[in-house]
CSV table of C-alpha atoms in Angstrom, one decimal:
chain,number,residue,atom,x,y,z
A,4,LEU,CA,-0.2,0.2,0.1
A,5,PHE,CA,2.5,2.1,0.6
A,6,LEU,CA,4.5,1.4,-2.4
A,7,MET,CA,1.6,1.9,-4.5
A,8,ALA,CA,0.5,5.3,-2.6
A,9,ALA,CA,4.0,7.2,-3.3
A,10,ASN,CA,3.5,5.8,-7.6
A,11,VAL,CA,-0.1,7.6,-7.5
A,12,LEU,CA,1.5,10.4,-5.8
A,13,GLU,CA,5.0,10.9,-7.5
A,14,GLU,CA,2.3,10.2,-10.9
A,15,ASP,CA,0.5,13.3,-9.7
A,16,SER,CA,3.3,15.3,-9.0
A,17,MET,CA,3.9,14.5,-12.6
A,18,GLU,CA,1.0,15.4,-13.8
A,19,GLN,CA,0.6,19.0,-12.3
A,20,ASP,CA,4.3,20.0,-13.4
A,21,ILE,CA,3.5,18.8,-17.3
A,22,GLU,CA,0.1,21.0,-16.7
A,23,SER,CA,1.2,23.9,-14.7
A,24,PRO,CA,3.4,26.7,-16.9
A,25,VAL,CA,6.1,27.7,-15.2
A,26,THR,CA,6.6,30.3,-12.2
A,27,ILE,CA,9.4,32.5,-12.5
A,28,HIS,CA,10.1,34.3,-9.4
A,29,GLN,CA,10.4,38.2,-10.3
A,30,PRO,CA,13.2,40.0,-8.3
A,31,LYS,CA,11.8,42.1,-5.8
A,32,LEU,CA,11.3,46.0,-7.3
A,33,PRO,CA,10.3,49.0,-5.6
A,34,LYS,CA,7.3,50.3,-6.0
A,35,GLN,CA,8.4,52.5,-9.2
A,36,ALA,CA,8.4,49.1,-11.1
A,37,ARG,CA,5.3,47.4,-9.8
A,38,GLU,CA,3.4,50.6,-9.9
A,39,ASP,CA,1.8,51.9,-13.5
A,40,LEU,CA,1.9,55.3,-14.1
A,41,PRO,CA,-1.9,56.4,-14.2
A,42,LYS,CA,-3.9,57.4,-17.7
A,43,ASN,CA,-4.9,60.4,-16.5
A,44,ILE,CA,-2.1,62.1,-14.8
A,45,ASN,CA,-2.6,66.0,-13.9
A,46,LYS,CA,-1.5,68.1,-16.4
A,47,GLU,CA,-0.8,71.2,-14.1
A,48,CYS,CA,1.6,68.6,-12.5
A,49,ALA,CA,3.4,67.9,-15.4
A,50,LYS,CA,4.3,71.3,-16.6
A,51,ARG,CA,5.0,72.6,-13.5
A,52,LYS,CA,8.3,74.2,-13.3
A,53,ILE,CA,11.0,73.9,-10.3
A,54,GLN,CA,13.0,76.2,-9.2
A,55,ARG,CA,16.3,74.6,-10.0
A,56,TYR,CA,19.0,74.1,-7.3
A,57,VAL,CA,22.0,73.5,-10.2
A,58,ARG,CA,21.2,75.3,-13.2
A,59,LYS,CA,22.2,73.3,-16.9
A,60,ASP,CA,25.2,75.0,-17.3
A,61,GLY,CA,26.2,73.9,-13.8
A,62,LYS,CA,26.0,77.1,-11.8
A,63,CYS,CA,24.5,76.9,-8.2
A,64,ASN,CA,21.4,78.8,-8.3
A,65,VAL,CA,21.8,80.0,-4.8
A,66,HIS,CA,22.2,83.9,-3.6
A,67,HIS,CA,23.8,84.6,-0.3
A,68,GLY,CA,21.7,87.4,1.6
A,69,ASN,CA,22.5,89.5,4.6
A,70,VAL,CA,26.3,88.2,4.7
A,71,ARG,CA,27.7,91.2,7.6
A,72,GLU,CA,31.0,90.0,7.7
A,73,THR,CA,32.3,91.5,4.6
A,74,TYR,CA,35.0,91.5,5.3
A,75,ARG,CA,36.3,88.3,4.8
A,76,TYR,CA,35.7,88.2,1.4
A,77,LEU,CA,38.9,91.4,1.1
A,78,THR,CA,40.7,89.1,3.2
A,79,ASP,CA,41.0,86.6,0.2
A,80,ILE,CA,40.9,89.2,-2.1
A,81,PHE,CA,42.9,87.1,-4.8
A,82,THR,CA,39.6,84.7,-5.0
A,83,THR,CA,37.4,87.3,-4.9
A,84,LEU,CA,38.6,88.7,-8.0
A,85,VAL,CA,39.1,85.4,-10.1
A,86,ASP,CA,34.9,85.2,-8.9
A,87,LEU,CA,34.1,88.8,-10.5
A,88,LYS,CA,32.7,89.0,-13.5
A,89,TRP,CA,35.2,89.7,-16.9
A,90,ARG,CA,33.7,93.1,-17.3
A,91,PHE,CA,34.6,93.8,-13.3
A,92,ASN,CA,37.3,92.0,-13.3
A,93,LEU,CA,38.8,94.2,-16.6
A,94,LEU,CA,38.0,97.2,-15.0
A,95,ILE,CA,39.8,96.7,-11.9
A,96,PHE,CA,42.8,95.5,-13.8
A,97,VAL,CA,43.1,98.7,-15.9
A,98,MET,CA,42.2,100.9,-12.5
A,99,VAL,CA,45.3,99.2,-10.6
A,100,TYR,CA,47.1,100.0,-13.2
A,101,THR,CA,46.7,104.0,-14.0
A,102,VAL,CA,46.4,104.2,-10.3
A,103,THR,CA,49.7,102.8,-9.9
A,104,TRP,CA,51.3,104.9,-12.7
A,105,LEU,CA,49.4,108.1,-11.4
A,106,PHE,CA,50.6,107.8,-8.3
A,107,PHE,CA,54.7,107.2,-8.8
A,108,GLY,CA,54.2,110.3,-11.6
A,109,MET,CA,53.1,112.6,-9.1
A,110,ILE,CA,55.9,111.1,-7.0
A,111,TRP,CA,57.9,112.0,-9.0
A,112,TRP,CA,56.6,115.6,-10.1
A,113,LEU,CA,56.7,116.1,-6.7
A,114,ILE,CA,60.4,115.7,-6.7
A,115,ALA,CA,61.6,116.9,-9.4
A,116,TYR,CA,59.3,120.3,-8.1
A,117,MET,CA,61.1,120.1,-4.2
A,118,ARG,CA,64.7,119.8,-5.6
A,119,GLY,CA,63.6,123.2,-8.7
A,120,ASP,CA,64.5,120.6,-11.2
A,121,MET,CA,61.1,123.3,-12.7
A,122,ASP,CA,63.0,125.7,-12.7
A,123,HIS,CA,66.1,125.4,-14.7
A,124,ILE,CA,64.9,123.4,-17.9
A,125,GLY,CA,67.0,124.4,-20.2
A,126,ASP,CA,69.8,125.4,-17.7
A,127,SER,CA,72.9,122.6,-19.1
A,128,THR,CA,75.1,123.5,-15.9
A,129,TRP,CA,71.8,121.9,-13.6
A,130,THR,CA,71.5,117.8,-13.0
A,131,PRO,CA,67.9,117.2,-12.5
A,132,CYS,CA,66.8,113.9,-11.0
A,133,VAL,CA,65.8,112.7,-14.9
A,134,SER,CA,66.5,114.5,-17.1
A,135,ASN,CA,63.8,115.8,-19.4
A,136,LEU,CA,61.7,116.1,-17.1
A,137,ASN,CA,59.5,119.2,-17.6
A,138,GLY,CA,56.1,118.9,-15.8
A,139,PHE,CA,53.4,116.3,-14.4
A,140,VAL,CA,52.7,114.7,-18.2
A,141,SER,CA,56.5,114.0,-18.5
A,142,ALA,CA,55.8,112.6,-15.0
A,143,PHE,CA,53.3,110.3,-15.2
A,144,LEU,CA,55.1,109.0,-18.7
A,145,PHE,CA,58.4,107.8,-17.2
A,146,SER,CA,56.5,106.2,-14.4
A,147,ILE,CA,55.0,104.4,-17.1
A,148,GLU,CA,58.1,103.5,-18.2
A,149,THR,CA,60.1,102.5,-15.3
A,150,GLU,CA,57.3,100.3,-13.8
A,151,THR,CA,56.4,98.5,-17.3
A,152,THR,CA,60.3,98.7,-18.3
A,153,ILE,CA,60.1,100.0,-21.8
A,154,GLY,CA,63.1,102.8,-21.4
A,155,TYR,CA,62.7,104.6,-24.7
A,156,GLY,CA,65.6,106.2,-23.3
A,157,TYR,CA,64.2,110.1,-23.9
A,158,ARG,CA,64.0,110.7,-20.2
A,159,VAL,CA,66.4,109.2,-17.5
A,160,ILE,CA,67.3,109.0,-13.9
A,161,THR,CA,70.7,111.0,-13.2
A,162,ASP,CA,73.0,110.1,-10.2
A,163,LYS,CA,73.1,112.8,-8.7
A,164,CYS,CA,68.8,111.7,-6.6
A,165,PRO,CA,69.0,109.7,-4.4
A,166,GLU,CA,65.2,110.0,-3.2
A,167,GLY,CA,65.1,109.2,-6.9
A,168,ILE,CA,67.0,106.4,-6.6
A,169,ILE,CA,65.2,104.8,-3.9
A,170,LEU,CA,62.0,105.6,-5.3
A,171,LEU,CA,63.1,104.0,-8.6
A,172,LEU,CA,63.3,101.2,-6.4
A,173,VAL,CA,59.9,100.6,-4.7
A,174,GLN,CA,58.8,101.0,-7.9
A,175,SER,CA,60.2,98.3,-9.6
A,176,VAL,CA,59.8,96.1,-6.8
A,177,LEU,CA,55.5,97.0,-6.3
A,178,GLY,CA,55.5,97.2,-10.1
A,179,SER,CA,56.6,93.7,-10.5
A,180,ILE,CA,54.2,92.6,-7.3
A,181,VAL,CA,51.0,94.4,-8.8
A,182,ASN,CA,51.8,92.1,-12.5
A,183,ALA,CA,52.6,89.1,-10.9
A,184,PHE,CA,49.4,89.6,-9.1
A,185,MET,CA,47.3,90.8,-11.9
A,186,VAL,CA,48.8,88.7,-14.5
A,187,GLY,CA,48.3,85.7,-12.5
A,188,CYS,CA,44.7,86.6,-11.4
A,189,MET,CA,43.9,87.2,-15.3
A,190,PHE,CA,45.6,83.9,-15.9
A,191,VAL,CA,43.5,81.5,-13.3
A,192,LYS,CA,40.6,82.9,-14.8
A,193,ILE,CA,41.0,82.4,-18.4
A,194,SER,CA,42.2,78.5,-17.4
A,195,GLN,CA,38.9,78.1,-15.5
A,196,PRO,CA,37.5,74.5,-16.4
A,197,LYS,CA,34.2,76.3,-16.4
A,198,LYS,CA,35.1,76.1,-20.5
A,199,ARG,CA,36.3,73.2,-20.4
A,200,ALA,CA,32.9,71.5,-19.0
A,201,GLU,CA,31.4,72.7,-22.2
A,202,THR,CA,32.7,69.8,-24.1
A,203,LEU,CA,31.7,67.8,-21.6
A,204,VAL,CA,28.5,66.2,-22.5
A,205,PHE,CA,25.4,64.6,-21.1
A,206,SER,CA,22.6,62.8,-21.2
A,207,THR,CA,19.2,64.7,-22.0
A,208,ASN,CA,17.0,62.6,-20.5
A,209,ALA,CA,17.6,60.1,-17.4
A,210,VAL,CA,16.1,56.7,-17.8
A,211,ILE,CA,15.1,53.9,-15.2
A,212,SER,CA,15.1,50.3,-16.7
A,213,MET,CA,15.8,47.1,-15.8
A,214,ARG,CA,19.3,46.1,-15.9
A,215,ASP,CA,21.1,42.2,-15.6
A,216,GLY,CA,17.3,41.7,-13.5
A,217,LYS,CA,17.6,44.9,-11.4
A,218,LEU,CA,16.4,48.3,-11.8
A,219,CYS,CA,18.3,50.8,-12.4
A,220,LEU,CA,18.7,54.3,-13.1
A,221,MET,CA,21.1,55.2,-16.0
A,222,PHE,CA,22.1,58.6,-17.7
A,223,ARG,CA,25.5,58.8,-20.3
A,224,VAL,CA,28.0,61.4,-20.6
A,225,GLY,CA,31.0,62.1,-22.9
A,226,ASP,CA,33.7,64.4,-23.5
A,227,LEU,CA,33.9,65.7,-26.3
A,228,ARG,CA,37.9,66.8,-26.6
A,229,ASN,CA,40.6,64.8,-27.9
A,230,SER,CA,42.4,65.6,-24.5
A,231,HIS,CA,41.0,62.8,-22.1
A,232,ILE,CA,40.1,63.8,-18.5
A,233,VAL,CA,42.8,62.1,-16.4
A,234,GLU,CA,41.7,60.7,-12.8
A,235,ALA,CA,37.6,61.5,-13.3
A,236,SER,CA,35.9,60.4,-11.3
A,237,ILE,CA,31.8,60.6,-10.6
A,238,ARG,CA,28.9,60.8,-7.7
A,239,ALA,CA,25.3,62.1,-7.4
A,240,LYS,CA,23.4,63.7,-5.0
A,241,LEU,CA,20.1,63.5,-4.6
A,242,ILE,CA,18.4,67.3,-3.6
A,243,LYS,CA,15.5,66.8,-1.7
A,244,SER,CA,13.4,68.7,1.4
A,245,LYS,CA,12.9,65.8,4.2
A,246,GLN,CA,11.4,65.8,7.5
A,247,THR,CA,12.9,63.8,10.4
A,248,LYS,CA,11.4,61.6,12.5
A,249,GLU,CA,11.6,64.0,15.4
A,250,GLY,CA,9.4,66.6,13.3
A,251,GLU,CA,12.2,68.4,12.0
A,252,PHE,CA,11.8,70.2,8.9
A,253,ILE,CA,15.4,69.8,6.5
A,254,PRO,CA,15.2,72.0,3.7
A,255,LEU,CA,17.4,70.9,0.6
A,256,ASN,CA,19.0,68.1,2.1
A,257,GLN,CA,21.7,66.1,0.2
A,258,THR,CA,21.6,62.5,0.0
A,259,ASP,CA,23.8,60.3,-1.7
A,260,ILE,CA,22.8,58.2,-4.6
A,261,ASN,CA,25.6,55.5,-5.0
A,262,VAL,CA,27.2,55.7,-8.5
A,263,GLY,CA,29.3,52.6,-8.0
A,264,TYR,CA,31.5,53.6,-5.0
A,265,TYR,CA,32.1,50.4,-3.9
A,266,THR,CA,32.7,48.5,-7.4
A,267,GLY,CA,35.0,51.1,-8.5
A,268,ASP,CA,32.4,52.0,-11.3
A,269,ASP,CA,32.4,55.8,-10.8
A,270,ARG,CA,36.0,56.1,-11.3
A,271,LEU,CA,35.9,56.2,-15.0
A,272,PHE,CA,38.3,55.8,-18.1
A,273,LEU,CA,36.1,58.7,-20.2
A,274,VAL,CA,37.9,57.5,-24.4
A,275,SER,CA,34.2,57.2,-24.7
A,276,PRO,CA,30.7,58.2,-24.0
A,277,LEU,CA,29.9,55.7,-21.0
A,278,ILE,CA,26.8,54.6,-19.6
A,279,ILE,CA,26.4,55.6,-15.1
A,280,SER,CA,24.1,53.5,-13.6
A,281,HIS,CA,22.3,53.9,-10.2
A,282,GLU,CA,20.8,50.3,-8.8
A,283,ILE,CA,17.7,51.2,-6.7
A,284,ASN,CA,17.6,49.0,-4.1
A,285,GLN,CA,17.2,49.0,-0.3
A,286,GLN,CA,19.5,51.4,0.3
A,287,SER,CA,18.5,53.6,-2.7
A,288,PRO,CA,16.7,57.3,-1.5
A,289,PHE,CA,14.1,56.4,-4.4
A,290,TRP,CA,12.5,52.9,-3.2
A,291,GLU,CA,10.2,53.9,-1.5
A,292,ILE,CA,8.9,56.2,-4.7
A,293,SER,CA,6.5,55.1,-6.6
A,294,LYS,CA,6.4,55.1,-10.6
A,295,ALA,CA,2.8,57.3,-10.1
A,296,GLN,CA,4.5,59.5,-7.5
A,297,LEU,CA,7.2,60.1,-9.1
A,298,PRO,CA,6.1,63.2,-11.6
A,299,LYS,CA,4.8,65.1,-8.0
A,300,GLU,CA,8.3,65.0,-6.4
A,301,GLU,CA,10.1,68.0,-6.1
A,302,LEU,CA,13.4,66.7,-6.2
A,303,GLU,CA,16.7,67.2,-8.2
A,304,ILE,CA,19.6,65.0,-9.0
A,305,VAL,CA,23.0,66.7,-9.2
A,306,VAL,CA,25.7,64.9,-11.5
A,307,ILE,CA,29.8,66.1,-10.3
A,308,LEU,CA,32.0,65.2,-12.5
A,309,GLU,CA,35.5,65.8,-11.3
A,310,GLY,CA,39.2,65.2,-13.0
A,311,MET,CA,42.5,66.9,-14.3
A,312,VAL,CA,42.5,68.0,-17.5
A,313,GLU,CA,45.5,66.4,-19.6
A,314,ALA,CA,46.1,69.6,-21.9
A,315,THR,CA,46.8,71.4,-18.7
A,316,GLY,CA,46.7,69.9,-15.4
C-alpha cells in the first residue's frame, strides 16, 4: 500500500508539473517598477516648473543674502577677483595699473618740483633728478616707462638724486608685485574649468529601466575633446527636502546616490561615452518612490564629474 501510494503521488506530481505553467520568480522590485502610471496625469503637475538648485550650465542657483562679515571677501582678495565677472575684472585690472602709474608719476613730479628742476628747464649747468622731465605729463610717462620697463631712452634718472634712486627701487619692486598679482589673476580666470566643461556632454534625459535583472537609474556622459580627463570620478546627489522622525524639517537635504562607489565604477576612463548606473535597491533613496508618485516629487539630481585636464593639468 505504501508503494502504491507513493507511485500515485509521483504520477500526480508529474502530471501537475506537465500541466502547470512554469513559474519564474521575479526579483524584488521597488514600488516604482510595480505600479503603473495612471492614465490621467494631472497636467498642472506635469507642466509645472521647479526652481533648479543647480542650473544646466553647472552654476549654483543660490544667492547669499544678509552677509554681515563682508570683510572676509577682502581677506581672500585673489579668489574674490577671480570670481568676479569679466567686465568688473577688466575694470579693476585697468584701474590698478592706472592708479599706480598716476601715484608714482605724482611722486616723480613732486621730487622734481621740490628740487627745483622745473625752474632750471633748459639749463645745461643744472643736473636734474630726471632729465627731460618738464611737467606732470612727462613725469606720468616716465612712471609708465619705469614700471613697465619700456625705457625709450629720452627721460633718464641721474646719479645726483638719491631720493629718485630709492623711488625707482620701490616702484620696480611694487610694479613686479602688481604684474604678478594681476596677470596671475587673469591667467587663473582664463584657465578655469568652466569652459572645459562645455565639451563634457550629459544625456538629455535620465532613464529608469531593467538591467541584468535589476532596476537602475541610468544616464550617459561623454567627452568631446581628444585631450582626456585624467583620474575622472563621478558622484551624484539627490537634493530633496525631508522631515525627520522628530518632526524637524530639513530644506534641500543632500542624499548620496551610489553610482558604483563600492565597486569602483565611479572611477571613469572617459575615452568614449559611458553609461552611469545607479541600482534602485533598499538602500537607494528612490526605493519608496512609486512610478505614479515620481512626477509629483520635488527633487533634483546633481551629478558631479571631477578630474584633471590632461592638456593643462
